[in-house]
Short mmCIF file of C-alpha atoms and ligand atoms in Angstrom, two decimals:
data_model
loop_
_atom_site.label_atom_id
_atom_site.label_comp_id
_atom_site.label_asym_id
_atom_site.label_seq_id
_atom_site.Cartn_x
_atom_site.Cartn_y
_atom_site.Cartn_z
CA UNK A 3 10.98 14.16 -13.27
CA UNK A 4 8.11 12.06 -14.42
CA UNK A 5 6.13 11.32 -11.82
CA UNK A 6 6.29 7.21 -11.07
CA UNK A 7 3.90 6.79 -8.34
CA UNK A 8 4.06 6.52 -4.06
CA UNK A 9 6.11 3.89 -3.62
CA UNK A 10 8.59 5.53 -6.24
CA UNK A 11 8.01 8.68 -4.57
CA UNK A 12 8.68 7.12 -0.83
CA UNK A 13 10.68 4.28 -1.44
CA UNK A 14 12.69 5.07 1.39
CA UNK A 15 10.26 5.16 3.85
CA UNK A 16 8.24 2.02 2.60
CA UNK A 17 9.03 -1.73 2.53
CA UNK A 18 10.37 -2.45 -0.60
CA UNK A 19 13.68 -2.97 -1.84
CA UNK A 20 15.43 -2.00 -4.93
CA UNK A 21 14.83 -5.19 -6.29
CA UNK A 22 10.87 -4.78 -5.78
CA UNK A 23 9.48 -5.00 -9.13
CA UNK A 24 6.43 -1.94 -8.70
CA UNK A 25 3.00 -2.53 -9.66
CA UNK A 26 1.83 1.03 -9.97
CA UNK A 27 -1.15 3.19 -11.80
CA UNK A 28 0.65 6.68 -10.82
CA UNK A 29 -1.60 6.69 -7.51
CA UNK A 30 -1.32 9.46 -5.42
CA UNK A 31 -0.41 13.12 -5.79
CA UNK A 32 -3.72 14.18 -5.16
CA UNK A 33 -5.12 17.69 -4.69
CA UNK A 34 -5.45 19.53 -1.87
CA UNK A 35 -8.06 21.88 -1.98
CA UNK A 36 -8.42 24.60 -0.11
CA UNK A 37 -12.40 25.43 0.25
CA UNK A 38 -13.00 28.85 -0.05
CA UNK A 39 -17.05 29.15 -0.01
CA UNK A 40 -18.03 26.94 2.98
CA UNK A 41 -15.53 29.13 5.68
CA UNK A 42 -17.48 32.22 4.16
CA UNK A 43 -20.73 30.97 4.76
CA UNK A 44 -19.92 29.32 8.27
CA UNK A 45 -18.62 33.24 9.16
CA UNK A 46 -15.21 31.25 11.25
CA UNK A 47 -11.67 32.01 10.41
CA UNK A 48 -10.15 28.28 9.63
CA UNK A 49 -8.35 27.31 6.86
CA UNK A 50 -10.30 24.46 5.84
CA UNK A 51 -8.79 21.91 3.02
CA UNK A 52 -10.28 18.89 1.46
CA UNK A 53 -7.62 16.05 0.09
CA UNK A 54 -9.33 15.25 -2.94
CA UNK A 55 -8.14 11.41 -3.02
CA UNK A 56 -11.03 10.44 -5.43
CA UNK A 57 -8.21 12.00 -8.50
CA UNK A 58 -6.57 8.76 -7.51
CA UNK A 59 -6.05 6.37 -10.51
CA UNK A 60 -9.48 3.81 -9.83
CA UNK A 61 -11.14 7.08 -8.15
CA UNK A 62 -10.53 6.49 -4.25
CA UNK A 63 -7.76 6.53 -1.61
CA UNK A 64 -7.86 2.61 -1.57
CA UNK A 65 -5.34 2.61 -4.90
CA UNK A 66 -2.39 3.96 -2.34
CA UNK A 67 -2.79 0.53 0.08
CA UNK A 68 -3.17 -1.58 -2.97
CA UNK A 69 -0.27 -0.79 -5.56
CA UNK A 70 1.56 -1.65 -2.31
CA UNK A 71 -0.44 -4.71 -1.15
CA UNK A 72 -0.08 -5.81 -4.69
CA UNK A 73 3.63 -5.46 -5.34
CA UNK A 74 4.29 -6.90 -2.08
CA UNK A 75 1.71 -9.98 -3.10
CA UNK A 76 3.12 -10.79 -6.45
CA UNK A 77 6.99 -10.23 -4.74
CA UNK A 78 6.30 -13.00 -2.35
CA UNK A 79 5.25 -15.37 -5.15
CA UNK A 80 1.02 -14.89 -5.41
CA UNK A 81 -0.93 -15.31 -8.01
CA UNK A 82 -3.90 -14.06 -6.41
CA UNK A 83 -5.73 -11.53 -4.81
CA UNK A 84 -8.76 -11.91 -2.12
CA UNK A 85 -10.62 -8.72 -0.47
CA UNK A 86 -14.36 -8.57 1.06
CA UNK A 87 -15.29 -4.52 -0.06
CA UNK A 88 -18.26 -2.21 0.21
CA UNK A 89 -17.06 -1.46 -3.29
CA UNK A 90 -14.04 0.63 -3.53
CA UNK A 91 -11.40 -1.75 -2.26
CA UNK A 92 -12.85 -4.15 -4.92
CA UNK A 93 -12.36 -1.79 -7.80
CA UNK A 94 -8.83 -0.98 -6.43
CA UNK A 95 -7.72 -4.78 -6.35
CA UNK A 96 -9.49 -5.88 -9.50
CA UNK A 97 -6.98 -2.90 -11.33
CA UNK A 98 -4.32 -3.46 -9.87
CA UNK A 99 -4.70 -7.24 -10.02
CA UNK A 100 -5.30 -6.70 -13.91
CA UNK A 101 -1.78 -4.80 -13.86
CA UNK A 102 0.33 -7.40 -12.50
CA UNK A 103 -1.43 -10.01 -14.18
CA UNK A 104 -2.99 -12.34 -11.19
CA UNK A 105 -6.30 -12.78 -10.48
CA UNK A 106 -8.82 -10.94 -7.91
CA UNK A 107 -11.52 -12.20 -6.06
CA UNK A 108 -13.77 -9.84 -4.41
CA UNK A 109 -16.80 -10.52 -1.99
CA UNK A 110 -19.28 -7.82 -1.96
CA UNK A 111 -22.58 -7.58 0.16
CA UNK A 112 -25.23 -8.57 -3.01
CA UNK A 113 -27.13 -5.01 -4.07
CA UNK A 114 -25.09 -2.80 -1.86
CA UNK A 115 -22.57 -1.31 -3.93
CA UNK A 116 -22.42 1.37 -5.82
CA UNK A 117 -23.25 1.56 -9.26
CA UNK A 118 -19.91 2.55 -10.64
CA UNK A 119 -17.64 0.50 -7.89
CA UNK A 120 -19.44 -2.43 -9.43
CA UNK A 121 -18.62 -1.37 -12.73
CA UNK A 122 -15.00 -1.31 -11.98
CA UNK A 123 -15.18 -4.66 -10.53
CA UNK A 124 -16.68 -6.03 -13.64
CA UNK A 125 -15.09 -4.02 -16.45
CA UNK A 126 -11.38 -5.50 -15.22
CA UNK A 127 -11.88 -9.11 -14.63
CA UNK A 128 -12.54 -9.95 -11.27
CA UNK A 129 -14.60 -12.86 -10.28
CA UNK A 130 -16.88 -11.56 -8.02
CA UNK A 131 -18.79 -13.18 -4.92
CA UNK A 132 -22.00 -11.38 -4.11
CA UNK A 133 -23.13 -12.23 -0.79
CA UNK A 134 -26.75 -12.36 1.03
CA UNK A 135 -25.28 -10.36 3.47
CA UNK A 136 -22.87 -7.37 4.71
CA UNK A 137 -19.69 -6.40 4.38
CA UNK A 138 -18.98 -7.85 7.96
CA UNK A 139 -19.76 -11.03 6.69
CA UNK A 140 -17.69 -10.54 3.89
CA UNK A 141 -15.07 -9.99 5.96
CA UNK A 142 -15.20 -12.75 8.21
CA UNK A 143 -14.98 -15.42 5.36
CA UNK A 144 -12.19 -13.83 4.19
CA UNK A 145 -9.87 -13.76 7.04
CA UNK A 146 -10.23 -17.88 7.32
CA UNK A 147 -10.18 -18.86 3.47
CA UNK A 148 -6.52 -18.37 3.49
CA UNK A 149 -6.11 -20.99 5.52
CA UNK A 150 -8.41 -22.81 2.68
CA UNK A 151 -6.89 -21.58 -0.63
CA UNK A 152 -3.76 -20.12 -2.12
CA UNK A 153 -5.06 -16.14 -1.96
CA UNK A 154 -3.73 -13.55 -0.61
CA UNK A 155 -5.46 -10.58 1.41
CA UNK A 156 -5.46 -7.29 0.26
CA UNK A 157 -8.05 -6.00 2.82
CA UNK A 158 -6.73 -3.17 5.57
CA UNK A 159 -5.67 -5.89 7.70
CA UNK A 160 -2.76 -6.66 5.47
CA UNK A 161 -0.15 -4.24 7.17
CA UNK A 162 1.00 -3.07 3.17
CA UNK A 163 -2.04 -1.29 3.00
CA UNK A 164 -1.98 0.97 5.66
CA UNK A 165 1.94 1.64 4.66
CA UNK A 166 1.12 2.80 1.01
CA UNK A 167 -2.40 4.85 2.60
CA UNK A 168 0.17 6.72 5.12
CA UNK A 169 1.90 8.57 2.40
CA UNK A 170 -1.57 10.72 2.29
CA UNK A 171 -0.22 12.39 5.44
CA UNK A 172 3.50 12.63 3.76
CA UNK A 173 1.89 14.76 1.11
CA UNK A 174 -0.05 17.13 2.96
CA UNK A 175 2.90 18.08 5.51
CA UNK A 176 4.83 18.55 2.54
CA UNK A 177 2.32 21.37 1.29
CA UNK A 178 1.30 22.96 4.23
CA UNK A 179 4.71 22.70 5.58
CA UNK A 180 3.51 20.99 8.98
CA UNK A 181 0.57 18.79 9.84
CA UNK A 182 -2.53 20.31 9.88
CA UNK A 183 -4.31 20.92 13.23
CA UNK A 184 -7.48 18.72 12.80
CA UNK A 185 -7.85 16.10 10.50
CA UNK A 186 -10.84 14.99 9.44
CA UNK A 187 -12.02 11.36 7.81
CA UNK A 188 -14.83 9.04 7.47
CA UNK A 189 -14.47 5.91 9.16
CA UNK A 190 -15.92 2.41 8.14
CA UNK A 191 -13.01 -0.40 9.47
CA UNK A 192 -10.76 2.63 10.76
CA UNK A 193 -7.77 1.43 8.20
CA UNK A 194 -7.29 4.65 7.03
CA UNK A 195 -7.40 6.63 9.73
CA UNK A 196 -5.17 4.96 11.56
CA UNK A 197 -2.93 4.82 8.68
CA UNK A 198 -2.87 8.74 8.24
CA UNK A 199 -1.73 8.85 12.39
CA UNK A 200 0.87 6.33 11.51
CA UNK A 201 2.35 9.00 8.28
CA UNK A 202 1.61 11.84 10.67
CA UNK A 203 3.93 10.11 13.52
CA UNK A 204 6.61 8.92 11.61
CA UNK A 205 6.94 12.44 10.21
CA UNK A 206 6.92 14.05 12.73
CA UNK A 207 9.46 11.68 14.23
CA UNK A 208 11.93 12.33 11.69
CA UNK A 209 11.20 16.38 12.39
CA UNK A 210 9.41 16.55 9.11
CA UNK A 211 6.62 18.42 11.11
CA UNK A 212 6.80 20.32 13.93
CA UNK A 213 3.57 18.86 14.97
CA UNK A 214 0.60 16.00 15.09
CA UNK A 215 -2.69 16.63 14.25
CA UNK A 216 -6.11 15.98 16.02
CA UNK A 217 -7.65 13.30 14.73
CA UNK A 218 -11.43 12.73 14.23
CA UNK A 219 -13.50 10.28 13.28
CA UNK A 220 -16.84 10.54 12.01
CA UNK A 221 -19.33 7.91 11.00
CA UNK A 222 -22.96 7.30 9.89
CA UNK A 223 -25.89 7.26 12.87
CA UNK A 224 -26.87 3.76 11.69
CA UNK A 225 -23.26 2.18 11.05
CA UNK A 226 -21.47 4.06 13.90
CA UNK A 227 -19.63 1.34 16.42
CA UNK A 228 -17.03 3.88 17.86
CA UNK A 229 -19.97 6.12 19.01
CA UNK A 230 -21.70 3.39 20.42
CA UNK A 231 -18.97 1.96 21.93
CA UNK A 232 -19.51 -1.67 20.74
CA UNK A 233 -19.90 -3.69 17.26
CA UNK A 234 -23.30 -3.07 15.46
CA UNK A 235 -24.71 -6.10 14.10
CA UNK A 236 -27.13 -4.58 11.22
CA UNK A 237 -25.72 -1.37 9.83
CA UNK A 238 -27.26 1.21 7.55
CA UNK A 239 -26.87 3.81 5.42
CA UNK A 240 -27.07 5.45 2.34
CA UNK A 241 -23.25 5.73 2.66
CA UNK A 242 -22.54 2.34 1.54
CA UNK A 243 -18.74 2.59 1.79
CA UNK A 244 -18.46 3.13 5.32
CA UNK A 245 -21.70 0.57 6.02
CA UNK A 246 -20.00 -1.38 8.08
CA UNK A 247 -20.73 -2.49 11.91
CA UNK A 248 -17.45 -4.71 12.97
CA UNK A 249 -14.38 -2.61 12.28
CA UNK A 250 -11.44 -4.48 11.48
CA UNK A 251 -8.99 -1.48 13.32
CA UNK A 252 -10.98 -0.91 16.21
CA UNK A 253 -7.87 -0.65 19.05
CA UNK A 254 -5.78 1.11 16.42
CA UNK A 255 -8.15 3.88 16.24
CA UNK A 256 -9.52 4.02 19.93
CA UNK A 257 -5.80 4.59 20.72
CA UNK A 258 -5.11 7.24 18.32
CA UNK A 259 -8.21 9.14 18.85
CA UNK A 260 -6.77 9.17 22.68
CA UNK A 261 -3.32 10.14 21.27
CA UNK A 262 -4.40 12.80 19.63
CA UNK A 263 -6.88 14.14 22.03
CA UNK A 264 -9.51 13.47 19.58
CA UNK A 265 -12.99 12.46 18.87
CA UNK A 266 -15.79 10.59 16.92
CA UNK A 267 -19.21 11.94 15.31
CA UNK A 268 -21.68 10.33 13.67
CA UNK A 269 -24.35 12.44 10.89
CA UNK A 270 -27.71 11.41 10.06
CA UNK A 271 -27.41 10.44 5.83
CA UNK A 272 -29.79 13.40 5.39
CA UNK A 273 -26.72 15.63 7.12
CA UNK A 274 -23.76 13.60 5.05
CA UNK A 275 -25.92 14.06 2.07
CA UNK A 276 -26.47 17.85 2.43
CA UNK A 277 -22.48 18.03 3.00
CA UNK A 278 -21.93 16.42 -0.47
CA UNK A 279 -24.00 19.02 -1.69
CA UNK A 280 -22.75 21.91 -0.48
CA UNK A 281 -19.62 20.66 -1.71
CA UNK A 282 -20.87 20.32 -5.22
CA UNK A 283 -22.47 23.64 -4.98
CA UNK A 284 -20.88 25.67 -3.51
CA UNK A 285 -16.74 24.52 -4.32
CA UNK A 286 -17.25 22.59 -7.46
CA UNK A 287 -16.09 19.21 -5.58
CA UNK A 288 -17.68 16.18 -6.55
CA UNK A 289 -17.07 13.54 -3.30
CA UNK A 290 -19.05 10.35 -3.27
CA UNK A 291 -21.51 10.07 0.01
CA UNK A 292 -19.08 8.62 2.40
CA UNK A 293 -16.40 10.93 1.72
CA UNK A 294 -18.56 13.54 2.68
CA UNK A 295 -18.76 12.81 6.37
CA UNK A 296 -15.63 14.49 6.55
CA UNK A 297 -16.72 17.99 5.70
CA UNK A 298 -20.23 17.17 7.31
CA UNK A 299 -17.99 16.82 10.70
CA UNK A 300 -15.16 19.51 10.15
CA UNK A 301 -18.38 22.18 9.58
CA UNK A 302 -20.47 21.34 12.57
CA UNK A 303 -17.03 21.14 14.81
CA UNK A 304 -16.10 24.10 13.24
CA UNK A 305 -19.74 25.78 13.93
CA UNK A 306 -19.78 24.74 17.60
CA UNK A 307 -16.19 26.01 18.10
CA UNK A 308 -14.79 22.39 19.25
CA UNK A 309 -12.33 23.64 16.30
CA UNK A 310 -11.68 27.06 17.25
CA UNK A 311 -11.07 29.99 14.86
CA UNK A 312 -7.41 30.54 13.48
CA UNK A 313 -7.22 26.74 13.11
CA UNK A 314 -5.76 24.74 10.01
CA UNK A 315 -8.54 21.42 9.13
CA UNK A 316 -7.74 18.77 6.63
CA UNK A 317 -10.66 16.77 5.65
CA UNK A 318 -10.19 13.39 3.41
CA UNK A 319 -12.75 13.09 0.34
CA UNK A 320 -12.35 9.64 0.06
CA UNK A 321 -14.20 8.37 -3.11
CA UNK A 322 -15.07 9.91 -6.33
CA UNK A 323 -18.44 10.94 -6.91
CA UNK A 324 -19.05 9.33 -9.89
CA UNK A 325 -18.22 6.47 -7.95
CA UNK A 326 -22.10 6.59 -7.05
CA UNK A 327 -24.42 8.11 -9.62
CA UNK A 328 -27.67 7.26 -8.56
CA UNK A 329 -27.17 8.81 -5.16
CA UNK A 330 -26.44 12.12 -6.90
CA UNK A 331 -28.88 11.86 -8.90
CA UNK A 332 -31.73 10.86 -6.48
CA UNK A 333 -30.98 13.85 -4.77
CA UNK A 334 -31.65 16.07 -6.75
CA UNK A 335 -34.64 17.97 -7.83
CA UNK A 336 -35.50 16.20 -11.11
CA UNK A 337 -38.10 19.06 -12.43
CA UNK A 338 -35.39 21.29 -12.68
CA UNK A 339 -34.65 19.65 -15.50
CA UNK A 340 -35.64 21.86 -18.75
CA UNK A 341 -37.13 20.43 -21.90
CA UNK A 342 -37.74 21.56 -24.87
CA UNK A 343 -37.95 21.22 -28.56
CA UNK A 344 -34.30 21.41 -30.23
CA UNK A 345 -34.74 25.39 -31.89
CA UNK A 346 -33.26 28.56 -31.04
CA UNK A 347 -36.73 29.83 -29.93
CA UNK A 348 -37.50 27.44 -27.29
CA UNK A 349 -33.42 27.21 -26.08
CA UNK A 350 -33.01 30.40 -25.80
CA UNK A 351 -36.50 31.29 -23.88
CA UNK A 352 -35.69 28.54 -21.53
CA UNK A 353 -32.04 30.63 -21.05
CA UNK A 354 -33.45 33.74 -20.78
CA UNK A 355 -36.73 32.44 -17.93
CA UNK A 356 -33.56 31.64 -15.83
CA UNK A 357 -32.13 35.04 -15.60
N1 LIG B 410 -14.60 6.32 2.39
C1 LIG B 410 -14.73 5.51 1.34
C2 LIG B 410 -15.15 6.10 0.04
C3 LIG B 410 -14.48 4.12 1.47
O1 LIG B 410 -14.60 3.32 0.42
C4 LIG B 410 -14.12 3.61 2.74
C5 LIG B 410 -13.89 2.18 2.94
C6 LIG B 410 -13.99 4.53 3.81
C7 LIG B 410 -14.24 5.86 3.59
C8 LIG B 410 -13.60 4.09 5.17
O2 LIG B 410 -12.25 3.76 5.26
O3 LIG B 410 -12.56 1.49 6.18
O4 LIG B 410 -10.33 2.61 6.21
O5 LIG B 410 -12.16 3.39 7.71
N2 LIG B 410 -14.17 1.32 2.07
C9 LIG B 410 -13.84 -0.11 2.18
C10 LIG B 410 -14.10 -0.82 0.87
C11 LIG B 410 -14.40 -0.78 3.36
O6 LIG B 410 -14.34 -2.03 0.87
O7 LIG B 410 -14.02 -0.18 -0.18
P1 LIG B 410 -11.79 2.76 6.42
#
């Protein structure tokens, strides 16, 4: 059967009725991939897997909240759409807001988004509100203009989101057959992890899965609250999706990571960097920065034997990695970069210097 999308897929276990007219870009589905190369070259047993959600339809996990914040917004009557973003929830609302027809407003911290996020934005009619300031900010004007104008939010803190994002957990029970042991994400407002715990839960509730997974959490050094303990007020990094200080699910997560007996991390950008990297290199995955602080935690957990051998890891790759181009391409070494004049001579010397 053709496949319709998540909330096709799990109507029964989301909030929609058969009435619910579905706004929908075939979200979902994604790849899991399991990594072959990095276990190798860390010398541990572990089946390590990455959930490649950046095949979703705008190129991150954020399309999975939104064709359900979205259907559930234009059921109840709205016309349009409000989120604050550090880039991906904005391209995810302005599509989906472009599919159903209503308008999206998105609020983004002025020169920190990526390059193609931005694009997104743009390209399907959004009216965008650059701020002089972060996504914090962002978020706090937000969560009053309701009160001010007739929008509705489709940020994490509208509960629809974090019921589409749980079907990411649905999915990889249903290939593995259980949950995982670990599973490891990047955290910014901690929607989506705590929406994976909630799919985790509720299937293993219904005996879909004998088990729960561990849960961890890992951030950047200069935008990591839950390692701190408390909200930073000026966060950084070259991670700009997860550059965020205030948390809009901070309880959620604190009492999942106790549920689970887990933990948070936080990586220098130099370390979430050389994760992306090795990705790139060494499995042919293509993550954008954030999404990478997955696999930079899973391998030095993995390393230190907080994961032990014999164990089954999930990490999330959140975003694309064309999501960010210059960030790729800053990183790398731009003299390896051949040039030459356009004959046979000069190609195939520059071939043959290389072998
Ligand atoms: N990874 C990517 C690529 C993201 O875009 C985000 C969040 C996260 C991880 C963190 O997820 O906030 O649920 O803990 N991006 C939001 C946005 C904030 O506006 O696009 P979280």
């Amino acid at each position: 059967m053709r496949y319709k999308g998540l909330i096709e897929k799990y109507r029964d276990r989301l909030p929609v009725s058969d009435s619910t007219s579905i706004i929908s870009l075939g979200e979902g589905n994604t790849p899991l991939i399991k990594l072959e190369n990095i276990p190798k070259e860390l010398g541990k047993e572990v089946d390590l897997y990455v959930k490649y959600e950046g095949l979703n339809p705008t190129g991150s996990f954020k399309d999975r909240g939104m064709t359900m914040a979205v259907t559930k917004a234009v059921e109840g009557g709205s016309e349009a759409i409000i989120c604050a973003s550090t880039g991906n929830t904005s391209a995810a609302a302005a599509a989906y807001a472009a599919r159903a027809g209503i308008k999206a407003f998105v609020v983004i911290p002025e020169g920190k988004i990526a390059l193609g996020k931005l694009a997104q934005a743009m390209i399907h009619g959004s009216i965008i509100i650059q701020i002089k300031g972060n996504f914090d900010d962002g978020m706090q004007i937000v969560k009053e203009i309701s009160d001010h104008a007739p929008v509705t939010i489709v940020n994490s803190i509208n509960p629809f989101r974090l019921q589409g994002q749980k079907t990411a957990a649905f999915e990889i029970i249903e290939e593995l057959g259980s949950a995982p042991d670990y599973h490891c994400l990047p955290v910014g407002n901690a929607g989506n992890i705590t929406a994976h715990w909630m799919g985790y839960t509720e299937y293993h509730e219904i005996g879909k899965s004998d088990s729960t997974p561990t849960m961890l959490g890992y951030q950047a050094e200069g935008a990591a609250p839950f390692i701190k303990g408390s909200r930073v007020d000026n966060p950084e990094t070259i991670a700009t999706a997860i550059r965020i200080g205030n948390p809009q699910s901070w309880d959620q997560a604190l009492k999942l990571s106790k549920e689970s007996n887990g933990w948070f991390d936080a990586f220098a950008d130099k370390e979430i960097l050389a994760a992306q990297k090795m990705l790139t290199e060494k499995e042919g995955v293509f993550c954008e920065p954030a999404s990478a602080t997955s696999v930079a935690g899973a391998m030095r957990d993995i390393k230190l034997g907080k994961i032990p051998e014999g164990s089954s890891v999930v990490c999330t790759l959140t975003g694309h990695g064309l999501k960010d181009p210059d960030s790729a391409i800053a990183q790398c070494d731009q003299s390896a970069m051949i040039n030459v004049n356009p004959t046979l001579e000069e190609v195939k010397k520059a071939i043959l210097d290389q072998m």
